[in-house]
Coordinates of C-alpha atoms in Angstrom, one line a residue:
X1 CA 56.8 -30.5 4.6
X2 CA 54.6 -28.8 1.8
X3 CA 56.3 -25.5 0.4
X4 CA 55.1 -22.0 0.0
X5 CA 55.7 -20.0 -3.7
X6 CA 59.4 -18.2 -3.1
X7 CA 56.7 -14.9 -3.6
X8 CA 55.1 -15.4 -0.7
X9 CA 57.6 -14.6 1.3
X10 CA 57.0 -11.1 2.2
X11 CA 55.5 -9.0 5.5
X12 CA 52.6 -7.5 3.2
X13 CA 50.9 -12.0 2.9
X14 CA 52.7 -12.4 6.3
X15 CA 50.2 -9.7 7.4
X16 CA 47.8 -10.8 5.4
X17 CA 48.0 -14.0 6.8
X18 CA 48.0 -12.9 10.1
X19 CA 44.8 -11.0 10.1
X20 CA 43.0 -13.7 8.1
X21 CA 43.7 -16.5 10.5
X22 CA 43.0 -14.6 13.5
X23 CA 39.7 -14.1 12.1
X24 CA 39.4 -17.0 11.3
X25 CA 39.6 -18.1 15.0
X26 CA 37.7 -15.9 16.3
X27 CA 34.7 -16.9 13.8
X28 CA 35.0 -20.0 15.6
X29 CA 34.8 -19.5 18.6
X30 CA 32.1 -17.1 18.3
X31 CA 29.6 -19.5 16.7
X32 CA 30.4 -22.0 19.5
X33 CA 29.9 -19.9 21.8
X34 CA 26.3 -18.7 19.6
X35 CA 24.9 -22.8 19.0
X36 CA 26.3 -23.2 22.8
X37 CA 24.4 -20.8 23.9
X38 CA 21.0 -20.9 22.4
X39 CA 21.5 -18.3 19.1
X40 CA 19.3 -15.8 20.9
X41 CA 21.5 -12.3 20.4
X42 CA 20.5 -11.0 17.8
X43 CA 23.0 -9.0 16.8
X44 CA 25.4 -11.5 17.3
X45 CA 26.0 -12.0 13.6
X46 CA 27.2 -8.8 13.8
X47 CA 31.1 -9.5 14.5
X48 CA 29.7 -13.7 14.0
X49 CA 28.8 -13.2 9.3
X50 CA 29.8 -9.7 8.9
X51 CA 33.0 -7.7 11.0
X52 CA 34.9 -10.9 11.2
X53 CA 34.6 -12.2 7.6
X54 CA 34.9 -9.5 6.2
X55 CA 38.0 -8.9 8.1
X56 CA 38.7 -12.6 7.4
X57 CA 38.3 -11.6 3.3
X58 CA 40.9 -8.4 3.6
X59 CA 43.0 -9.9 5.3
X60 CA 43.9 -13.4 2.3
X61 CA 42.6 -10.3 0.3
X62 CA 46.2 -9.6 1.2
X63 CA 48.4 -12.3 0.6
X64 CA 48.2 -12.1 -3.7
X65 CA 48.3 -8.1 -3.4
X66 CA 51.8 -8.8 -1.5
X67 CA 52.9 -11.7 -3.9
X68 CA 52.4 -9.3 -6.8
X69 CA 54.4 -5.9 -4.9
X70 CA 57.0 -9.1 -4.0
X71 CA 57.5 -10.1 -8.5
X72 CA 57.1 -6.0 -9.9
X73 CA 59.7 -6.0 -6.5
X74 CA 61.2 -9.3 -8.0
X75 CA 61.1 -7.7 -11.5
X76 CA 62.9 -4.7 -10.7
X77 CA 66.0 -6.0 -8.5
X78 CA 66.5 -9.2 -8.5
X79 CA 66.1 -10.1 -4.8
X80 CA 64.0 -11.5 -2.4
X81 CA 61.9 -8.4 0.3
X82 CA 62.8 -11.2 2.9
X83 CA 66.4 -12.5 2.3
X84 CA 66.9 -14.7 4.9
X85 CA 64.7 -15.5 7.8
X86 CA 66.7 -16.0 11.2
X87 CA 67.1 -18.7 12.9
X88 CA 65.5 -20.1 15.3
X89 CA 67.1 -22.4 18.2
X90 CA 65.0 -23.6 20.7
X91 CA 68.1 -25.2 22.2
X92 CA 69.7 -22.3 23.4
X93 CA 67.5 -20.8 26.9
X94 CA 67.3 -17.3 25.5
X95 CA 66.1 -17.5 21.9
X96 CA 63.6 -20.2 24.1
X97 CA 62.2 -17.9 26.6
X98 CA 61.8 -15.2 23.4
X99 CA 59.2 -17.4 21.9
X100 CA 57.6 -18.2 25.3
X101 CA 56.9 -14.6 25.9
X102 CA 55.6 -14.4 22.1
X103 CA 53.3 -17.3 21.4
X104 CA 52.3 -16.5 25.2
X105 CA 51.3 -12.7 23.9
X106 CA 49.8 -13.6 20.8
X107 CA 47.4 -16.2 22.6
X108 CA 47.1 -13.4 24.7
X109 CA 46.2 -10.5 22.4
X110 CA 43.4 -12.9 20.0
X111 CA 41.8 -13.9 23.0
X112 CA 41.0 -10.3 24.2
X113 CA 40.5 -9.0 20.4
X114 CA 37.5 -12.8 21.2
X115 CA 36.7 -11.3 23.6
X116 CA 36.8 -7.5 22.9
X117 CA 34.4 -9.2 19.2
X118 CA 32.0 -11.0 22.1
X119 CA 31.8 -7.4 24.7
X120 CA 30.7 -4.9 21.0
X121 CA 28.4 -7.0 19.4
X122 CA 26.6 -7.2 23.7
X123 CA 27.1 -3.8 23.7
X124 CA 25.6 -3.2 20.3
X125 CA 22.2 -5.0 21.1
X126 CA 21.8 -3.0 24.6
X127 CA 18.8 -1.3 25.3
X128 CA 21.4 1.9 26.2
X129 CA 23.3 1.8 23.1
X130 CA 19.5 1.5 21.2
X131 CA 18.3 4.6 23.1
X132 CA 21.4 7.0 24.2
X133 CA 24.0 6.7 21.6
X134 CA 22.1 8.7 18.9
X135 CA 20.2 11.1 22.1
X136 CA 18.4 14.1 20.7
X137 CA 16.4 12.2 17.5
X138 CA 15.7 8.9 19.7
X139 CA 15.2 10.6 22.9
X140 CA 10.9 10.1 22.4
X141 CA 11.5 7.1 21.6
X142 CA 14.3 5.6 24.3
X143 CA 11.9 7.8 27.4
X144 CA 8.3 6.5 25.8
X145 CA 10.1 2.8 25.8
X146 CA 11.1 2.7 29.3
X147 CA 7.2 4.0 30.0
X148 CA 6.1 1.0 28.5
X149 CA 4.3 -1.5 29.4
X150 CA 7.6 -3.4 27.2
X151 CA 10.1 -2.2 29.6
X152 CA 12.0 -5.0 30.3
X153 CA 11.9 -6.6 26.4
X154 CA 14.9 -5.2 24.4
X155 CA 14.7 -3.2 21.8
X156 CA 16.2 -5.1 19.2
X157 CA 13.9 -8.4 20.3
X158 CA 10.6 -6.6 18.1
X159 CA 13.1 -4.2 16.0
X160 CA 15.2 -7.3 14.5
X161 CA 14.4 -10.3 16.2
X162 CA 16.5 -13.4 15.6
X163 CA 17.8 -14.8 12.4
X164 CA 20.4 -13.6 9.8
X165 CA 18.3 -12.7 6.9
X166 CA 16.2 -9.6 9.0
X167 CA 19.0 -8.3 11.1
X168 CA 21.5 -7.6 8.1
X169 CA 18.1 -6.0 6.7
X170 CA 18.3 -3.9 10.2
X171 CA 21.8 -2.9 9.6
X172 CA 21.4 -2.0 5.8
X173 CA 18.9 0.6 7.4
X174 CA 21.2 1.3 10.1
X175 CA 23.8 2.3 7.3
X176 CA 22.0 5.1 6.2
X177 CA 20.3 6.6 10.0
X178 CA 24.7 6.7 10.8
X179 CA 24.4 8.8 8.1
X180 CA 21.2 11.0 9.0
X181 CA 22.5 11.5 12.9
X182 CA 26.1 12.8 10.8
X183 CA 24.7 14.6 9.1
X184 CA 21.9 16.2 11.0
X185 CA 19.8 14.7 8.2
X186 CA 16.7 12.9 10.1
X187 CA 13.7 14.5 10.2
X188 CA 10.8 16.2 12.7
X189 CA 9.2 14.6 14.1
X190 CA 10.6 10.5 13.2
X191 CA 8.1 8.7 10.7
X192 CA 6.9 6.1 11.9
X193 CA 9.0 2.1 11.5
X194 CA 5.7 0.4 10.8
X195 CA 6.5 -0.6 7.6
X196 CA 9.1 -2.2 7.6
X197 CA 9.0 -4.3 10.9
X198 CA 8.9 -7.5 11.0
X199 CA 5.6 -10.0 11.0
X200 CA 4.4 -10.5 14.4
X201 CA 4.4 -13.8 13.7
X202 CA 8.0 -13.0 14.0
X203 CA 9.0 -11.4 16.9
X204 CA 5.0 -10.3 18.7
X205 CA 4.4 -14.0 18.9
X206 CA 6.7 -15.4 20.6
X207 CA 5.4 -14.0 23.9
X208 CA 2.1 -13.8 22.5
X209 CA 0.1 -16.9 21.6
X210 CA -2.9 -15.4 20.0
X211 CA -4.4 -18.8 19.2
X212 CA -4.0 -19.9 23.1
X213 CA -6.6 -16.7 23.7
X214 CA -10.3 -17.3 24.4
X215 CA -12.8 -15.2 26.7
X216 CA -13.7 -12.0 27.5
X217 CA -11.8 -9.0 29.3
X218 CA -13.0 -6.6 31.8
X219 CA -12.0 -2.9 31.1
X220 CA -12.1 0.1 33.3
X221 CA -11.5 3.4 31.9
X222 CA -12.2 7.1 34.5
X223 CA -12.3 10.2 33.0
X224 CA -12.0 13.9 34.4
X225 CA -14.4 15.7 33.4
X226 CA -13.4 19.4 33.2
X227 CA -15.5 20.8 34.9
X228 CA -14.9 22.9 38.6
X229 CA -15.0 19.8 40.7
X230 CA -13.2 17.2 38.0
X231 CA -16.3 14.9 37.9
X232 CA -15.3 12.0 38.1
X233 CA -17.3 9.2 35.2
X234 CA -16.2 5.9 35.3
X235 CA -17.3 3.3 32.6
X236 CA -16.5 -0.8 32.2
X237 CA -16.9 -2.6 29.5
X238 CA -16.2 -6.6 28.9
X239 CA -14.1 -6.5 25.9
X240 CA -14.8 -10.0 23.3
X241 CA -10.2 -9.9 23.0
X242 CA -11.7 -13.5 21.5
X243 CA -8.6 -15.2 20.1
X244 CA -9.3 -19.2 19.3
X245 CA -11.8 -21.3 21.6
X246 CA -10.5 -23.5 24.5
X247 CA -10.8 -26.9 22.2
X248 CA -10.8 -25.7 18.7
X249 CA -9.2 -23.5 16.5
X250 CA -12.4 -21.1 15.3
X251 CA -11.8 -17.5 15.9
X252 CA -13.7 -15.8 18.2
X253 CA -14.3 -12.1 19.2
X254 CA -11.7 -9.4 18.6
X255 CA -8.4 -11.8 17.1
X256 CA -10.6 -13.1 15.1
X257 CA -8.4 -10.8 12.8
X258 CA -5.2 -12.8 13.7
X259 CA -4.7 -15.5 10.9
X260 CA -6.2 -17.8 13.3
X261 CA -8.8 -19.8 10.7
X262 CA -9.3 -16.2 9.0
X263 CA -6.6 -14.7 7.0
X264 CA -7.4 -10.6 6.4
X265 CA -5.6 -8.6 4.3
X266 CA -5.8 -4.3 3.5
X267 CA -4.7 -2.0 1.2
X268 CA -3.3 1.0 2.8
X269 CA -4.0 4.2 0.9
X270 CA -0.9 6.1 3.3
X271 CA 2.9 5.5 4.6
X272 CA 0.8 5.5 8.8
X273 CA -2.1 3.1 7.5
X274 CA -5.3 5.1 8.2
X275 CA -6.6 4.8 5.4
X276 CA -7.5 1.5 4.3
X277 CA -10.2 1.1 1.3
X278 CA -10.2 -2.8 1.0
X279 CA -9.8 -5.3 2.6
X280 CA -10.4 -9.5 1.5
X281 CA -10.9 -12.0 4.5
X282 CA -10.9 -15.9 3.3
X283 CA -11.4 -18.5 5.1
X284 CA -8.1 -20.9 5.2
X285 CA -10.4 -24.0 5.7
X286 CA -13.5 -23.7 2.8
X287 CA -10.9 -21.0 0.5
X288 CA -14.0 -18.6 -0.1
X289 CA -13.1 -15.7 0.0
X290 CA -15.2 -11.9 0.5
X291 CA -13.8 -8.3 -0.8
X292 CA -15.4 -5.5 1.5
X293 CA -14.4 -1.8 -0.7
X294 CA -15.2 1.6 1.0
X295 CA -17.8 2.4 -0.5
X296 CA -16.6 7.0 0.1
X297 CA -13.6 6.1 -1.3
X298 CA -13.5 3.8 -4.2
X299 CA -10.1 2.3 -5.5
X300 CA -10.0 0.7 -9.7
X301 CA -9.0 -2.1 -10.9
X302 CA -6.6 -0.9 -12.2
X303 CA -5.3 0.8 -8.5
X304 CA -6.3 -3.1 -6.8
X305 CA -3.9 -5.2 -9.0
X306 CA -1.2 -2.2 -8.5
X307 CA -0.8 -1.9 -4.6
X308 CA 0.3 -3.7 -2.6
X309 CA -2.3 -5.9 0.0
X310 CA -0.4 -6.8 3.2
X311 CA -1.5 -9.4 5.6
X312 CA -3.2 -8.4 8.5
X313 CA -1.2 -8.9 12.5
X314 CA -1.0 -7.0 15.9
X315 CA 1.0 -4.7 15.1
X316 CA -2.1 -3.1 12.5
X317 CA -3.9 -2.5 15.8
X318 CA -1.2 -2.7 18.1
X319 CA 1.0 -0.3 16.6
X320 CA 2.1 1.1 20.1
X321 CA 2.8 -1.1 22.2
X322 CA 5.9 0.4 23.9
X323 CA 6.6 4.3 22.4
X324 CA 3.5 5.5 24.4
X325 CA 3.0 8.9 23.9
X326 CA -0.6 10.0 26.2
X327 CA -2.7 12.7 25.3
X328 CA -2.9 15.1 27.7
X329 CA -6.4 14.2 28.9
X330 CA -5.7 10.6 29.9
X331 CA -2.3 11.9 31.5
X332 CA -4.3 13.7 33.3
X333 CA -6.6 10.9 34.3
X334 CA -4.3 8.8 35.0
X335 CA -2.4 11.1 37.9
X336 CA -5.6 12.0 39.6
X337 CA -7.3 8.1 39.4
X338 CA -3.8 7.2 40.4
X339 CA -3.9 9.9 43.5
X340 CA -1.3 11.8 42.0
X341 CA -3.5 15.0 42.1
X342 CA -5.9 16.1 43.6
X343 CA -9.0 16.4 42.3
X344 CA -10.3 18.6 44.5
X345 CA -8.8 21.5 42.7
X346 CA -11.0 23.5 41.0
X347 CA -10.4 22.7 36.7
X348 CA -8.0 21.5 37.3
X349 CA -8.5 18.9 34.4
X350 CA -9.3 21.4 32.1
X351 CA -6.7 24.3 33.1
X352 CA -3.6 20.8 33.5
X353 CA -4.9 20.1 29.3
X354 CA -4.9 23.8 28.6
X355 CA -1.2 24.1 30.0
X356 CA 0.3 20.9 28.2
X357 CA -1.3 21.4 24.8
X358 CA 0.5 24.7 24.3
X359 CA 3.1 25.7 22.4
X360 CA 6.5 25.7 23.5
X361 CA 9.8 26.1 22.1
X362 CA 12.4 23.1 24.6
X363 CA 11.3 21.7 27.5
X364 CA 12.9 24.3 30.1
X365 CA 10.1 26.8 28.6
X366 CA 7.3 24.3 28.9
X367 CA 8.0 23.2 32.7
X368 CA 8.2 27.3 33.6
X369 CA 4.7 27.7 31.4
X370 CA 3.4 24.8 33.3
X371 CA 4.7 26.2 37.1
X372 CA 4.2 30.1 36.6
X373 CA 0.2 29.6 34.7
X374 CA -1.0 26.8 37.2
X375 CA 0.0 28.8 40.0
X376 CA -1.2 32.1 39.0
X377 CA -5.1 30.6 37.4
X378 CA -4.9 29.8 41.2
X379 CA -3.8 33.1 42.2
X380 CA -6.0 34.7 40.3
X381 CA -9.5 32.6 40.0
X382 CA -9.6 31.0 43.1
X383 CA -7.2 33.0 45.9
X384 CA -8.3 31.2 48.7
X385 CA -7.8 27.6 47.2
X386 CA -4.2 28.6 46.5
X387 CA -3.4 29.1 50.0
X388 CA -5.0 26.9 51.9
X389 CA -3.7 23.9 49.0
X390 CA -0.4 25.1 48.8
X391 CA 1.2 22.0 48.9
X392 CA -1.2 20.6 46.4
X393 CA -1.0 23.0 44.0
X394 CA 2.9 22.7 44.0
X395 CA 2.6 18.5 43.2
X396 CA 0.3 19.6 40.4
X397 CA 2.3 21.2 39.1
X398 CA 5.2 18.5 39.4
X399 CA 3.1 16.3 37.8
X400 CA 2.1 17.8 34.5
X401 CA 5.5 18.6 34.2
X402 CA 6.5 15.2 34.4
X403 CA 3.6 14.1 32.6
X404 CA 5.4 17.0 30.4
X405 CA 8.8 15.4 29.6
X406 CA 7.4 12.2 29.2
X407 CA 5.0 12.7 26.3
X408 CA 6.9 15.8 24.5
X409 CA 9.0 16.9 22.5
X410 CA 10.2 20.0 21.4
X411 CA 13.3 19.6 19.8
X412 CA 11.7 16.0 18.0
X413 CA 8.1 18.1 17.0
X414 CA 7.1 14.1 18.9
X415 CA 3.6 14.7 20.7
X416 CA 1.0 12.0 21.0
X417 CA -1.2 13.8 18.0
X418 CA 1.6 13.2 14.9
X419 CA 1.6 9.2 16.1
X420 CA -1.4 7.6 15.9
X421 CA -2.3 5.0 18.2
X422 CA -5.4 2.2 16.5
X423 CA -6.1 0.3 19.5
X424 CA -9.1 1.6 19.8
X425 CA -10.7 4.6 18.4
X426 CA -11.3 7.4 21.2
X427 CA -8.7 9.0 19.7
X428 CA -7.5 7.9 16.5
X429 CA -9.9 6.4 14.1
X430 CA -8.4 3.4 15.0
X431 CA -10.8 -0.3 14.5
X432 CA -12.8 2.3 12.8
X433 CA -10.8 2.3 9.9
X434 CA -12.4 -1.4 8.5
X435 CA -15.3 -1.5 10.9
X436 CA -17.3 1.9 9.8
X437 CA -20.4 0.6 8.2
X438 CA -19.2 1.1 4.9
X439 CA -16.3 -1.4 3.5
X440 CA -19.2 -3.0 1.4
X441 CA -18.9 -6.4 -0.7
X442 CA -20.1 -6.6 -3.8
X443 CA -23.5 -8.6 -2.7
X444 CA -24.1 -5.7 0.5
X445 CA -22.8 -7.2 3.1
X446 CA -21.1 -5.2 5.0
X447 CA -17.8 -5.0 7.7
X448 CA -19.6 -4.4 11.1
X449 CA -19.6 -1.2 13.5
X450 CA -22.1 -2.9 15.9
X451 CA -19.9 -1.4 19.7
X452 CA -21.5 -5.0 21.1
X453 CA -19.6 -6.2 18.5
X454 CA -16.0 -6.0 20.3
X455 CA -16.4 -5.0 23.6
X456 CA -20.2 -4.7 25.9
X457 CA -20.7 -2.5 28.1
X458 CA -21.4 -2.9 32.1
X459 CA -21.5 0.0 34.0
X460 CA -21.5 3.7 33.5
X461 CA -22.3 6.6 34.7
X462 CA -20.7 9.3 37.7
X463 CA -20.2 9.6 41.1
X464 CA -23.2 8.1 43.0
X465 CA -25.1 8.0 39.9
X466 CA -23.4 4.2 38.2
X467 CA -25.9 1.7 35.9
X468 CA -25.7 -1.7 35.5
X469 CA -26.6 -4.7 34.1
X470 CA -25.8 -7.6 33.9
X471 CA -27.9 -8.6 30.9
X472 CA -25.8 -10.0 27.4
X473 CA -26.1 -6.9 25.7
X474 CA -25.5 -4.9 28.4
X475 CA -26.4 -1.4 28.0
X476 CA -26.0 1.7 25.3
X477 CA -23.7 3.7 25.3
X478 CA -25.2 7.8 27.3
X479 CA -22.5 10.2 26.9
X480 CA -22.0 12.1 30.5
X481 CA -22.5 15.5 28.5
X482 CA -24.9 16.3 26.8
X483 CA -24.2 15.8 22.8
X484 CA -26.2 12.2 22.6
X485 CA -27.6 13.8 19.5
X486 CA -24.5 13.7 18.3
X487 CA -23.5 9.6 18.5
X488 CA -25.7 8.9 15.5
X489 CA -23.6 10.7 12.8
X490 CA -19.8 11.5 14.4
X491 CA -17.0 9.1 15.5
X492 CA -15.7 8.9 19.3
X493 CA -12.4 10.6 17.2
X494 CA -14.2 13.2 16.2
X495 CA -14.7 15.4 18.9
X496 CA -12.4 13.6 20.8
X497 CA -9.4 14.0 18.4
X498 CA -8.6 16.8 20.3
X499 CA -8.1 15.7 24.0

């Protein structure tokens, strides 16, 4: 029989040993459970590898602390803290029953603690926890997430992912976030987190696999113009999505950027990665590389040497895959095309856009302004329409109010134009951060700015007057408004950044 040192016989040491024992038992249970369940819970390590080990270490530390206190007590008094242990005689029915009750209660407490710990980390990895615990700062992200294509993907699957290393990093970042919310120190709007996201190969590509993408996709875009008739203009594009070829690894199309055959690196000079003056493409097979420098904003050798060179991945273009804030015109276009609003209401697009873009201090103020503004516009300018189409106007008001709730958050100063979207190039530079025809290599080669390198226009035009083609090069873009001459010296976002 192992004989323990006399100094361990004190209540502090006993308490420490009990805490350590319970924590160790819970760790073993959760570790085995994590293995059996496949280890798919990014937050499981909260309890298994951080909370419970901390409790275990705390309990073990209490053991020598208790022994030290016991030694001081013995030096001072010459007596032990615990003079005599109670005698347990299981031959006596009363003591036997008490022992059985004690063992059962202890097992229930241990099981309850383990179950409670498991439920705790299950709760902390839930979408509701991420979106509603810190309601005010997270309201824009939570609302837009619920309306996004990734609404069935948990927040932690993208923002944390599997593995303990990024879990620990996210929790360390979370400590400051808790402080910021508790003491109202968070910025408004909250900056995008693109620089703190882990590589897309470890998150996005667990579901999306660019190496297996190939071919082209047909895309349809519908625009309603801010004229009296809300004229409908439709554009169909053959988008060269690309990826790898079906029977090879050569990169093609837009997903050529996705490190299939070429590794693309760049230097950004701002946090939102909207200014990219330096790009390098390296062939993985041959090792040959080409460096492109902006002719308008070149970097010095010292700046290049000291700058972070980021390897391009999904998130550099798809930087708002879930938290999508629609511009007013785009939201109205979708609503009309889906039949939620009646395009027969005169100047609906123009008036609705102006109402959505208003400067409102609160959501209730905005909803009231939209209600009175749209109804008042038709009452003042189209009294016959205000009477004959009263129900359509009321429905348009409700839809505009819903658009505002889902895309504008005045308390957090969050709206579409404070978060650049890099997919496309309509409202923000997007693709043209690099594909502007102004990034040049040492031998004079430029990164292309030709539209046909990414998409081919198959059809375009107003209803009843659309033109179509089956030619490989497609149609040349004909702007629906009389601004064709502006296209020579301007880009889409130069004009549409205010939409």
